[in-house]
Coordinates of C-alpha atoms and ligand atoms in Angstrom, one line a residue:
S1 CA -66.1 32.9 116.1
L2 CA -65.5 35.5 118.7
E3 CA -61.7 36.7 117.4
E4 CA -62.7 36.9 114.2
V5 CA -65.3 39.7 115.2
A6 CA -63.8 42.9 114.6
P7 CA -64.2 45.2 118.1
A8 CA -66.5 47.8 117.2
S9 CA -64.3 50.6 117.4
E10 CA -62.5 49.0 114.6
A11 CA -65.7 48.1 112.7
K12 CA -65.8 49.2 109.2
P13 CA -69.2 49.9 107.3
G14 CA -69.9 46.1 105.6
F15 CA -69.1 44.3 109.1
L16 CA -72.1 41.9 108.6
A17 CA -70.5 41.2 105.1
R18 CA -69.0 38.6 107.3
L19 CA -72.6 36.1 107.5
T20 CA -72.1 35.2 104.1
G21 CA -68.2 35.4 104.0
R22 CA -68.5 37.8 100.6
S23 CA -68.5 41.2 100.1
S24 CA -71.1 42.6 99.3
A25 CA -69.9 42.6 95.2
Q26 CA -70.4 39.6 94.6
P27 CA -73.7 37.7 93.5
V28 CA -76.1 37.6 96.5
V29 CA -75.5 34.5 98.7
K30 CA -78.4 33.9 101.1
R31 CA -78.7 32.0 103.6
V32 CA -81.1 30.4 106.4
L33 CA -81.9 32.2 109.8
D34 CA -80.5 29.8 111.7
D35 CA -79.4 29.2 115.2
D36 CA -76.0 29.5 114.0
M37 CA -76.7 32.5 111.6
L38 CA -78.5 34.1 115.2
E39 CA -74.9 33.5 116.9
Q40 CA -72.9 35.1 114.7
L41 CA -76.1 38.1 114.6
E42 CA -75.1 38.1 118.2
E43 CA -72.1 38.0 118.5
L44 CA -71.4 41.0 116.1
L45 CA -74.0 43.1 117.6
I46 CA -72.0 42.3 121.2
A47 CA -68.5 43.2 120.0
S48 CA -70.1 46.9 118.0
D49 CA -70.5 47.8 122.2
M50 CA -74.0 46.9 122.4
G51 CA -74.3 45.3 126.3
V52 CA -75.8 41.4 125.8
D53 CA -78.9 41.9 127.0
T54 CA -79.7 44.3 124.0
A55 CA -78.1 42.0 121.4
L56 CA -79.8 39.2 122.5
R57 CA -82.9 41.0 122.5
V58 CA -82.4 43.0 119.7
T59 CA -81.8 39.3 117.8
A60 CA -84.4 37.9 119.5
N61 CA -86.5 40.3 117.8
I62 CA -85.0 39.8 114.4
A63 CA -85.9 35.6 114.2
E64 CA -89.4 36.4 115.2
G65 CA -91.2 35.3 112.5
R66 CA -88.1 35.1 109.7
F67 CA -86.6 31.7 111.4
G68 CA -86.2 29.1 109.3
K69 CA -86.1 31.9 106.0
R70 CA -83.7 32.2 103.4
L71 CA -82.3 35.9 103.9
S72 CA -78.9 38.1 102.2
T73 CA -76.7 40.0 104.3
Q74 CA -78.6 43.1 102.7
E75 CA -81.7 41.7 104.3
I76 CA -80.3 41.0 107.1
K77 CA -79.1 44.6 107.2
Q78 CA -82.3 46.0 106.6
I79 CA -83.8 44.1 109.0
L80 CA -80.9 44.8 111.9
A81 CA -81.1 48.7 111.3
T82 CA -84.7 49.0 111.4
E83 CA -84.5 46.9 114.8
I84 CA -81.9 49.6 116.0
A85 CA -84.1 52.3 114.5
R86 CA -86.9 51.2 116.5
V87 CA -84.5 50.4 119.9
M88 CA -83.5 54.5 119.3
E89 CA -86.6 56.2 118.2
P90 CA -88.1 56.7 122.0
V91 CA -85.1 58.7 123.3
A92 CA -83.9 60.9 119.7
K93 CA -84.7 64.6 121.7
P94 CA -83.4 67.1 121.3
L95 CA -82.8 68.9 124.1
P96 CA -86.6 70.2 125.4
L97 CA -86.3 74.6 126.0
Y98 CA -88.4 76.2 128.1
P99 CA -90.5 80.0 128.7
T100 CA -88.5 79.0 131.8
T101 CA -85.6 82.3 132.5
P102 CA -83.0 81.6 132.8
Q103 CA -83.3 77.7 131.7
V104 CA -80.2 76.0 134.3
V105 CA -78.8 73.7 132.0
L106 CA -76.3 71.8 134.5
V107 CA -73.8 69.5 132.6
V108 CA -71.8 65.9 134.2
G109 CA -68.9 63.3 133.3
V110 CA -65.4 62.7 133.3
N111 CA -62.6 64.4 132.6
G112 CA -62.2 64.2 128.8
S113 CA -65.7 63.0 128.0
G114 CA -66.1 66.3 126.6
K115 CA -67.8 68.1 128.5
T116 CA -67.0 71.4 127.8
T117 CA -65.8 71.3 123.8
T118 CA -70.0 70.5 124.1
I119 CA -70.8 73.4 126.2
G120 CA -68.8 75.4 123.8
K121 CA -71.0 73.8 120.9
L122 CA -74.2 74.8 122.8
A123 CA -73.8 77.9 123.3
S124 CA -72.9 78.2 120.1
Q125 CA -76.0 77.1 118.7
F126 CA -78.7 78.5 120.9
K127 CA -76.4 81.5 120.4
S128 CA -77.2 81.0 116.7
A129 CA -80.6 80.7 117.4
G130 CA -81.3 84.1 119.0
K131 CA -80.8 83.1 122.4
K132 CA -79.2 84.6 125.5
V133 CA -76.4 82.3 127.0
V134 CA -74.5 82.9 129.8
I135 CA -71.3 79.9 130.8
A136 CA -70.5 79.2 134.1
A137 CA -67.1 76.9 134.2
G138 CA -68.0 75.4 137.5
D139 CA -65.3 72.8 136.8
T140 CA -62.7 75.7 139.6
F141 CA -59.9 72.8 140.3
R142 CA -59.0 72.8 136.8
A143 CA -57.2 75.8 135.1
A144 CA -57.0 74.5 131.9
A145 CA -61.1 73.5 131.9
V146 CA -61.7 77.6 132.8
E147 CA -59.5 78.4 129.7
Q148 CA -60.6 76.3 127.6
L149 CA -64.3 77.3 128.2
Q150 CA -63.4 81.1 127.9
V151 CA -61.7 80.2 124.1
W152 CA -65.0 78.0 123.3
G153 CA -67.3 81.9 124.8
D154 CA -65.1 84.0 123.3
R155 CA -65.8 81.9 119.9
A156 CA -69.6 81.7 120.5
G157 CA -69.6 85.2 121.5
V158 CA -71.3 84.1 124.9
P159 CA -70.3 85.8 127.8
V160 CA -68.3 83.5 131.0
L161 CA -68.4 83.6 134.1
T162 CA -65.4 81.9 136.9
A163 CA -64.0 82.0 140.1
P164 CA -60.5 81.5 141.3
E165 CA -58.5 78.1 140.8
G166 CA -59.6 76.3 143.3
S167 CA -63.0 78.0 144.9
D168 CA -65.9 77.2 145.2
P169 CA -67.9 75.9 142.1
A170 CA -71.4 76.1 144.1
S171 CA -70.6 80.0 145.2
L172 CA -70.1 79.9 141.4
A173 CA -73.0 78.8 140.6
F174 CA -74.8 81.4 142.9
D175 CA -73.2 83.9 141.2
A176 CA -74.1 83.6 137.9
M177 CA -77.7 82.5 138.3
T178 CA -77.6 85.8 139.7
K179 CA -76.5 87.5 136.1
A180 CA -77.9 84.6 134.2
Q181 CA -81.1 86.7 135.6
E182 CA -80.1 90.2 136.0
D183 CA -78.9 89.9 132.4
G184 CA -82.1 88.5 131.7
A185 CA -80.4 85.2 129.4
D186 CA -82.5 82.8 128.1
L187 CA -80.0 79.4 129.2
L188 CA -77.5 79.1 131.9
L189 CA -75.3 76.6 130.9
I190 CA -72.4 75.8 133.8
D191 CA -70.1 73.1 133.8
T192 CA -68.9 71.0 136.4
A193 CA -66.2 68.8 137.7
G194 CA -65.6 65.5 136.5
R195 CA -63.0 63.9 139.2
L196 CA -64.7 60.9 139.9
Q197 CA -61.7 59.9 142.1
N198 CA -63.5 60.9 145.2
R199 CA -67.1 60.5 144.6
A200 CA -68.4 61.4 147.8
D201 CA -66.8 65.1 147.5
L202 CA -68.5 65.1 143.6
M203 CA -71.7 64.5 144.6
E204 CA -71.5 67.2 147.7
E205 CA -70.1 69.3 145.3
L206 CA -72.9 69.2 142.7
S207 CA -76.0 68.7 145.2
K208 CA -74.2 72.4 146.7
I209 CA -74.4 73.6 143.4
V210 CA -77.9 72.3 143.3
R211 CA -79.1 73.5 146.9
V212 CA -77.7 77.4 146.0
I213 CA -79.3 78.0 142.6
R214 CA -82.4 76.6 143.7
K215 CA -82.0 79.9 145.8
K216 CA -82.4 81.2 143.1
D217 CA -85.2 79.1 140.6
E218 CA -86.0 76.1 142.9
T219 CA -87.5 74.7 139.5
A220 CA -84.0 74.7 138.8
P221 CA -81.7 72.7 137.5
H222 CA -83.9 72.3 134.5
N223 CA -81.9 69.9 132.7
T224 CA -78.8 68.1 134.0
L225 CA -77.3 66.4 130.9
L226 CA -74.2 63.7 131.1
V227 CA -71.6 63.8 128.5
L228 CA -70.0 60.3 128.1
D229 CA -67.5 60.2 125.1
A230 CA -67.7 56.5 123.3
T231 CA -64.7 55.9 122.3
T232 CA -65.0 54.2 126.1
G233 CA -67.9 51.6 125.0
Q234 CA -68.8 49.8 127.9
N235 CA -67.7 51.8 130.2
A236 CA -70.7 53.9 129.7
V237 CA -73.2 51.9 131.3
N238 CA -70.8 52.4 134.0
Q239 CA -70.5 56.0 133.8
V240 CA -74.5 56.4 133.7
E241 CA -75.1 54.5 136.5
T242 CA -72.2 56.6 138.1
F243 CA -73.8 60.0 137.9
Q244 CA -77.0 58.6 138.9
K245 CA -75.9 58.4 141.8
L246 CA -74.4 61.6 142.1
A247 CA -77.2 63.9 140.4
D248 CA -80.5 64.0 138.7
V249 CA -79.1 62.9 135.0
S250 CA -82.1 63.8 132.4
G251 CA -80.3 63.3 129.6
L252 CA -77.7 62.1 127.6
V253 CA -74.9 64.2 124.9
M254 CA -72.6 61.1 123.7
T255 CA -69.1 63.0 122.3
K256 CA -66.4 61.1 119.6
L257 CA -68.8 59.6 117.3
D258 CA -66.8 60.8 114.0
G259 CA -64.1 58.7 115.3
T260 CA -64.3 54.4 114.2
A261 CA -66.4 54.4 118.0
K262 CA -69.6 54.3 116.1
G263 CA -71.9 53.8 119.1
G264 CA -73.0 50.3 119.5
I265 CA -73.4 51.4 123.0
L266 CA -75.7 53.6 122.8
V267 CA -78.3 51.2 121.9
S268 CA -77.2 49.1 125.7
L269 CA -78.0 52.5 126.7
A270 CA -81.4 52.9 125.3
D271 CA -82.6 49.9 125.9
K272 CA -81.0 50.5 129.5
F273 CA -81.7 53.3 130.3
G274 CA -84.1 54.9 128.2
L275 CA -82.3 58.0 128.6
P276 CA -83.4 61.1 125.6
I277 CA -80.2 61.6 123.7
H278 CA -80.0 65.7 123.0
A279 CA -77.5 65.7 121.0
I280 CA -73.9 63.8 119.5
G281 CA -70.6 64.9 119.4
V282 CA -69.0 64.5 115.2
G283 CA -65.6 66.6 115.4
E284 CA -63.9 68.7 117.7
Q285 CA -64.9 72.2 115.4
I286 CA -67.4 74.2 117.1
D287 CA -70.0 73.3 114.9
D288 CA -69.7 69.1 115.4
L289 CA -73.2 68.9 117.4
A290 CA -75.3 67.4 115.6
P291 CA -79.4 66.1 116.6
F292 CA -79.6 62.6 116.9
D293 CA -81.2 60.4 114.5
P294 CA -82.3 57.6 114.8
E295 CA -82.4 56.4 111.2
E296 CA -79.0 57.8 110.2
F297 CA -77.4 55.9 112.9
A298 CA -78.9 52.3 112.5
A299 CA -77.6 52.6 108.6
A300 CA -74.2 53.7 110.1
L301 CA -74.1 50.8 113.0
T302 CA -75.0 48.1 110.7
G303 CA -72.6 49.0 107.8
Ligands
LIG401 P1 -64.1 67.8 129.2 O1 -62.8 67.5 129.7 O2 -65.1 67.2 129.8 O3 -64.3 68.5 129.4 O4 -63.1 67.9 127.7 P2 -63.3 68.4 126.5 O5 -64.7 69.2 126.2 O6 -61.9 69.1 126.9 O7 -63.0 67.3 125.3 C1 -61.6 66.6 125.8 C2 -61.2 66.2 124.0 O8 -62.0 65.8 122.9 C3 -60.6 67.8 123.3 O9 -60.1 67.2 122.9 C4 -61.7 67.5 123.0 O10 -61.1 68.5 121.0 C5 -62.2 66.4 122.2 N1 -63.7 65.8 122.4 C6 -64.3 66.6 122.3 N2 -65.8 65.9 121.5 C7 -65.3 65.8 120.8 C8 -66.1 65.1 120.0 O11 -67.5 65.3 119.6 N3 -66.0 65.1 118.5 C9 -63.7 64.0 118.3 N4 -63.5 64.2 117.3 N5 -63.2 64.8 119.7 C10 -64.2 65.2 120.8

Protein backbone atom coordinates (compact mmCIF):
# COMPACT_ATOMS: atom_id res chain seq x y z
CA SER A 1 0.00 0.00 0.00
CA LEU A 2 0.99 3.61 -0.38
CA GLU A 3 1.76 4.02 3.33
CA GLU A 4 4.44 1.39 3.10
CA VAL A 5 6.25 3.29 0.41
CA ALA A 6 9.03 5.56 1.61
CA PRO A 7 8.89 9.10 0.23
CA ALA A 8 11.58 9.99 -2.28
CA SER A 9 13.42 12.16 0.14
CA GLU A 10 14.03 9.09 2.28
CA ALA A 11 14.36 6.60 -0.54
CA LYS A 12 17.49 4.55 -0.15
CA PRO A 13 19.31 2.63 -2.84
CA GLY A 14 17.46 -0.56 -3.48
CA PHE A 15 14.00 0.85 -3.01
CA LEU A 16 12.65 -1.48 -5.68
CA ALA A 17 13.50 -4.44 -3.46
CA ARG A 18 10.04 -3.86 -2.03
CA LEU A 19 8.58 -5.24 -5.17
CA THR A 20 9.78 -8.72 -4.30
CA GLY A 21 9.99 -8.22 -0.57
CA ARG A 22 13.54 -9.51 -0.67
CA SER A 23 16.89 -7.82 -0.54
CA SER A 24 19.27 -8.18 -3.43
CA ALA A 25 21.47 -10.47 -1.30
CA GLN A 26 18.81 -13.19 -1.47
CA PRO A 27 18.36 -15.56 -4.41
CA VAL A 28 16.89 -14.03 -7.53
CA VAL A 29 13.12 -14.28 -7.57
CA LYS A 30 11.03 -13.44 -10.56
CA ARG A 31 7.56 -12.01 -10.41
CA VAL A 32 4.96 -11.76 -13.07
CA LEU A 33 4.52 -8.23 -14.35
CA ASP A 34 0.81 -8.03 -13.65
CA ASP A 35 -1.60 -5.24 -12.72
CA ASP A 36 -0.72 -5.58 -9.06
CA MET A 37 2.95 -5.15 -9.73
CA LEU A 38 2.39 -2.24 -12.09
CA GLU A 39 0.33 -0.54 -9.44
CA GLN A 40 3.12 -0.97 -6.92
CA LEU A 41 5.56 0.44 -9.43
CA GLU A 42 3.31 3.43 -10.00
CA GLU A 43 3.14 4.08 -6.28
CA LEU A 44 6.91 3.91 -5.95
CA LEU A 45 7.37 6.34 -8.81
CA ILE A 46 4.78 8.74 -7.48
CA ALA A 47 6.43 8.56 -4.06
CA SER A 48 9.75 9.43 -5.67
CA ASP A 49 8.33 12.88 -6.61
CA MET A 50 7.83 11.91 -10.21
CA GLY A 51 4.25 13.16 -10.33
CA VAL A 52 1.20 11.10 -11.18
CA ASP A 53 1.05 11.73 -14.93
CA THR A 54 4.69 10.90 -15.49
CA ALA A 55 4.57 7.85 -13.23
CA LEU A 56 1.60 6.50 -15.17
CA ARG A 57 3.28 7.12 -18.50
CA VAL A 58 6.56 5.52 -17.45
CA THR A 59 4.72 2.51 -16.02
CA ALA A 60 2.70 2.14 -19.22
CA ASN A 61 5.92 2.13 -21.22
CA ILE A 62 7.37 -0.52 -18.96
CA ALA A 63 4.28 -2.70 -19.34
CA GLU A 64 4.30 -2.46 -23.10
CA GLY A 65 5.43 -5.77 -24.56
CA ARG A 66 6.32 -7.08 -21.11
CA PHE A 67 2.94 -7.54 -19.46
CA GLY A 68 2.57 -11.08 -18.09
CA LYS A 69 6.30 -11.80 -18.31
CA ARG A 70 8.35 -12.95 -15.35
CA LEU A 71 10.94 -10.42 -14.32
CA SER A 72 13.46 -10.13 -11.49
CA THR A 73 13.78 -6.94 -9.45
CA GLN A 74 17.10 -6.35 -11.15
CA GLU A 75 15.49 -6.60 -14.56
CA ILE A 76 12.69 -4.22 -13.61
CA LYS A 77 15.19 -1.82 -12.17
CA GLN A 78 17.13 -1.92 -15.40
CA ILE A 79 14.04 -1.39 -17.54
CA LEU A 80 12.90 1.45 -15.30
CA ALA A 81 16.31 3.12 -15.39
CA THR A 82 16.39 2.88 -19.18
CA GLU A 83 12.88 4.33 -19.38
CA ILE A 84 13.77 7.24 -17.10
CA ALA A 85 17.03 7.92 -18.93
CA ARG A 86 15.04 8.01 -22.17
CA VAL A 87 12.74 10.71 -20.79
CA MET A 88 15.74 12.69 -19.55
CA GLU A 89 18.07 12.35 -22.54
CA PRO A 90 16.56 15.25 -24.56
CA VAL A 91 16.79 17.75 -21.68
CA ALA A 92 20.38 17.02 -20.65
CA LYS A 93 22.09 20.01 -22.22
CA PRO A 94 24.94 22.08 -20.84
CA LEU A 95 24.47 25.85 -20.90
CA PRO A 96 24.90 26.79 -24.56
CA LEU A 97 27.68 29.26 -25.21
CA TYR A 98 27.19 31.92 -27.85
CA PRO A 99 29.81 34.02 -29.63
CA THR A 100 27.97 37.12 -28.37
CA THR A 101 29.93 39.04 -25.79
CA PRO A 102 28.92 39.43 -23.18
CA GLN A 103 26.55 36.49 -23.10
CA VAL A 104 24.00 37.57 -20.53
CA VAL A 105 22.64 34.96 -18.15
CA LEU A 106 19.78 36.02 -15.92
CA VAL A 107 19.46 33.78 -12.88
CA VAL A 108 16.02 33.49 -11.28
CA GLY A 109 14.46 31.39 -8.54
CA VAL A 110 12.95 31.62 -5.08
CA ASN A 111 15.14 32.64 -2.17
CA GLY A 112 17.01 29.71 -0.72
CA SER A 113 16.92 27.67 -3.91
CA GLY A 114 20.67 28.12 -4.38
CA LYS A 115 20.87 31.01 -6.86
CA THR A 116 23.83 32.71 -5.21
CA THR A 117 25.75 29.48 -4.82
CA THR A 118 25.02 28.41 -8.38
CA ILE A 119 26.19 31.76 -9.77
CA GLY A 120 29.43 31.36 -7.81
CA LYS A 121 29.93 27.85 -9.15
CA LEU A 122 29.12 28.87 -12.73
CA ALA A 123 31.46 31.84 -12.52
CA SER A 124 34.24 29.58 -11.29
CA GLN A 125 33.63 26.98 -14.02
CA PHE A 126 33.64 29.52 -16.83
CA LYS A 127 36.63 31.35 -15.38
CA SER A 128 38.53 28.04 -15.26
CA ALA A 129 37.55 27.45 -18.87
CA GLY A 130 39.31 30.70 -19.74
CA LYS A 131 36.23 32.91 -19.96
CA LYS A 132 36.07 36.43 -18.66
CA VAL A 133 33.14 36.60 -16.27
CA VAL A 134 31.33 39.45 -14.51
CA ILE A 135 28.67 38.99 -11.82
CA ALA A 136 25.91 41.49 -11.03
CA ALA A 137 24.44 41.19 -7.52
CA GLY A 138 20.93 42.05 -8.66
CA ASP A 139 19.11 41.04 -5.49
CA THR A 140 19.69 44.49 -4.05
CA PHE A 141 17.05 44.01 -1.36
CA ARG A 142 18.95 41.27 0.43
CA ALA A 143 22.20 42.61 1.83
CA ALA A 144 23.17 39.09 2.85
CA ALA A 145 22.76 37.84 -0.71
CA VAL A 146 25.00 40.61 -2.00
CA GLU A 147 27.65 39.85 0.62
CA GLN A 148 27.45 36.15 -0.13
CA LEU A 149 27.83 36.76 -3.83
CA GLN A 150 30.92 38.86 -3.14
CA VAL A 151 32.41 35.96 -1.20
CA TRP A 152 31.73 33.64 -4.16
CA GLY A 153 33.14 36.19 -6.59
CA ASP A 154 36.35 36.41 -4.53
CA ARG A 155 36.62 32.63 -4.47
CA ALA A 156 36.12 32.41 -8.21
CA GLY A 157 38.33 35.41 -8.92
CA VAL A 158 35.50 37.18 -10.71
CA PRO A 159 34.42 40.82 -10.20
CA VAL A 160 31.03 41.33 -8.56
CA LEU A 161 29.10 44.51 -9.25
CA THR A 162 26.97 45.66 -6.37
CA ALA A 163 24.68 48.58 -5.59
CA PRO A 164 23.54 50.05 -2.26
CA GLU A 165 20.85 48.09 -0.46
CA GLY A 166 17.38 48.88 -1.77
CA SER A 167 18.57 50.48 -5.00
CA ASP A 168 17.09 49.70 -8.40
CA PRO A 169 18.24 46.28 -9.68
CA ALA A 170 17.63 47.37 -13.27
CA SER A 171 20.01 50.28 -12.91
CA LEU A 172 22.63 47.89 -11.51
CA ALA A 173 22.01 45.53 -14.43
CA PHE A 174 22.50 48.43 -16.85
CA ASP A 175 25.78 49.40 -15.20
CA ALA A 176 26.87 45.76 -15.22
CA MET A 177 26.14 45.53 -18.96
CA THR A 178 28.20 48.66 -19.53
CA LYS A 179 31.11 47.30 -17.51
CA ALA A 180 30.93 43.83 -19.06
CA GLN A 181 30.94 45.36 -22.55
CA GLU A 182 33.79 47.75 -21.73
CA ASP A 183 35.84 44.96 -20.17
CA GLY A 184 35.16 42.65 -23.10
CA ALA A 185 33.65 40.06 -20.75
CA ASP A 186 32.44 36.79 -22.26
CA LEU A 187 29.77 36.22 -19.70
CA LEU A 188 27.61 38.36 -17.44
CA LEU A 189 25.76 36.50 -14.70
CA ILE A 190 22.92 38.52 -13.17
CA ASP A 191 21.43 37.52 -9.84
CA THR A 192 17.82 38.53 -9.25
CA ALA A 193 15.42 38.75 -6.35
CA GLY A 194 13.41 35.69 -5.38
CA ARG A 195 10.60 37.19 -3.36
CA LEU A 196 7.46 35.53 -4.57
CA GLN A 197 5.31 37.23 -1.94
CA ASN A 198 4.52 39.99 -4.37
CA ARG A 199 4.55 38.53 -7.83
CA ALA A 200 3.46 41.69 -9.61
CA ASP A 201 6.46 43.53 -8.14
CA LEU A 202 8.83 40.74 -9.02
CA MET A 203 7.48 40.54 -12.55
CA GLU A 204 7.91 44.27 -12.99
CA GLU A 205 11.42 44.08 -11.55
CA LEU A 206 12.47 41.24 -13.87
CA SER A 207 10.94 42.79 -16.95
CA LYS A 208 12.60 46.11 -16.17
CA ILE A 209 15.96 44.38 -15.91
CA VAL A 210 15.32 42.78 -19.30
CA ARG A 211 14.24 46.11 -20.80
CA VAL A 212 17.35 47.97 -19.71
CA ILE A 213 19.85 45.30 -20.69
CA ARG A 214 18.20 45.23 -24.12
CA LYS A 215 19.06 48.88 -24.51
CA LYS A 216 22.67 47.70 -24.56
CA ASP A 217 22.12 44.46 -26.49
CA GLU A 218 18.73 43.73 -27.96
CA THR A 219 19.44 39.98 -28.01
CA ALA A 220 19.98 39.87 -24.23
CA PRO A 221 19.38 38.04 -21.95
CA HIS A 222 20.66 35.03 -23.84
CA ASN A 223 19.67 32.61 -21.11
CA THR A 224 17.28 32.79 -18.20
CA LEU A 225 18.22 30.10 -15.74
CA LEU A 226 15.71 28.97 -13.17
CA VAL A 227 17.35 27.51 -10.07
CA LEU A 228 15.29 24.86 -8.27
CA ASP A 229 15.90 23.10 -4.98
CA ALA A 230 15.54 19.30 -5.25
CA THR A 231 14.28 19.07 -1.68
CA THR A 232 11.13 21.04 -2.49
CA GLY A 233 9.74 18.04 -4.39
CA GLN A 234 6.49 18.58 -6.27
CA ASN A 235 6.57 22.29 -5.43
CA ALA A 236 9.18 22.65 -8.17
CA VAL A 237 6.38 22.25 -10.72
CA ASN A 238 4.62 25.33 -9.32
CA GLN A 239 7.89 27.23 -9.31
CA VAL A 240 8.50 26.51 -13.00
CA GLU A 241 4.95 27.56 -13.85
CA THR A 242 5.25 30.74 -11.80
CA PHE A 243 8.63 31.78 -13.16
CA GLN A 244 7.58 31.03 -16.72
CA LYS A 245 4.95 33.73 -16.20
CA LEU A 246 7.49 36.12 -14.69
CA ALA A 247 10.35 35.57 -17.10
CA ASP A 248 11.29 33.78 -20.28
CA VAL A 249 12.85 30.73 -18.57
CA SER A 250 15.25 29.00 -20.96
CA GLY A 251 16.76 26.33 -18.75
CA LEU A 252 16.99 24.80 -15.31
CA VAL A 253 19.58 24.08 -12.67
CA MET A 254 18.58 21.73 -9.89
CA THR A 255 20.48 22.12 -6.65
CA LYS A 256 20.92 19.96 -3.54
CA LEU A 257 20.96 16.65 -5.37
CA ASP A 258 23.76 15.59 -3.03
CA GLY A 259 21.29 15.13 -0.18
CA THR A 260 18.60 12.55 0.35
CA ALA A 261 16.43 13.96 -2.44
CA LYS A 262 17.13 11.99 -5.57
CA GLY A 263 15.32 14.50 -7.75
CA GLY A 264 12.51 12.34 -9.08
CA ILE A 265 10.78 15.65 -9.67
CA LEU A 266 13.19 16.28 -12.57
CA VAL A 267 11.52 13.48 -14.52
CA SER A 268 8.18 15.16 -14.01
CA LEU A 269 9.63 18.52 -15.05
CA ALA A 270 11.28 17.06 -18.15
CA ASP A 271 8.05 15.36 -19.12
CA LYS A 272 5.90 18.41 -18.48
CA PHE A 273 8.02 21.34 -19.64
CA GLY A 274 10.89 19.89 -21.67
CA LEU A 275 13.20 22.67 -20.46
CA PRO A 276 16.89 21.87 -20.71
CA ILE A 277 18.62 20.92 -17.47
CA HIS A 278 21.93 22.73 -17.71
CA ALA A 279 23.56 21.57 -14.51
CA ILE A 280 22.95 20.09 -11.09
CA GLY A 281 24.20 21.23 -7.70
CA VAL A 282 25.84 18.45 -5.75
CA GLY A 283 27.19 20.25 -2.71
CA GLU A 284 28.01 23.58 -1.13
CA GLN A 285 31.54 23.94 -2.47
CA ILE A 286 32.59 25.88 -5.54
CA ASP A 287 33.28 22.78 -7.65
CA ASP A 288 30.00 21.10 -6.71
CA LEU A 289 28.24 21.82 -9.99
CA ALA A 290 27.98 18.90 -12.39
CA PRO A 291 26.58 18.39 -15.85
CA PHE A 292 23.28 16.56 -15.81
CA ASP A 293 23.89 12.92 -16.77
CA PRO A 294 20.61 11.08 -17.55
CA GLU A 295 21.99 7.58 -17.06
CA GLU A 296 23.74 8.35 -13.81
CA PHE A 297 20.61 10.14 -12.62
CA ALA A 298 18.31 7.25 -13.58
CA ALA A 299 20.61 4.75 -11.89
CA ALA A 300 20.66 6.79 -8.67
CA LEU A 301 16.90 7.22 -8.77
CA THR A 302 16.13 3.53 -9.21
CA GLY A 303 18.79 2.57 -6.64
P1 LIG B 1 19.63 31.77 -2.80
O1 LIG B 1 18.85 32.37 -1.68
O2 LIG B 1 18.76 31.24 -3.87
O3 LIG B 1 20.68 32.67 -3.34
O4 LIG B 1 20.34 30.47 -2.19
P2 LIG B 1 21.84 30.25 -1.70
O5 LIG B 1 22.74 30.14 -2.86
O6 LIG B 1 22.17 31.22 -0.65
O7 LIG B 1 21.70 28.79 -1.09
C1 LIG B 1 20.87 28.48 0.01
C2 LIG B 1 21.49 27.37 0.82
O8 LIG B 1 21.55 26.18 0.03
C3 LIG B 1 22.93 27.65 1.24
O9 LIG B 1 23.12 27.16 2.54
C4 LIG B 1 23.76 26.85 0.25
O10 LIG B 1 25.00 26.45 0.78
C5 LIG B 1 22.87 25.67 -0.01
N1 LIG B 1 23.11 25.05 -1.33
C6 LIG B 1 23.06 25.62 -2.54
N2 LIG B 1 23.29 24.72 -3.52
C7 LIG B 1 23.49 23.53 -2.90
C8 LIG B 1 23.77 22.18 -3.35
O11 LIG B 1 23.88 21.87 -4.54
N3 LIG B 1 23.90 21.23 -2.38
C9 LIG B 1 23.78 21.53 -1.05
N4 LIG B 1 23.93 20.52 -0.19
N5 LIG B 1 23.51 22.75 -0.61
C10 LIG B 1 23.37 23.74 -1.51
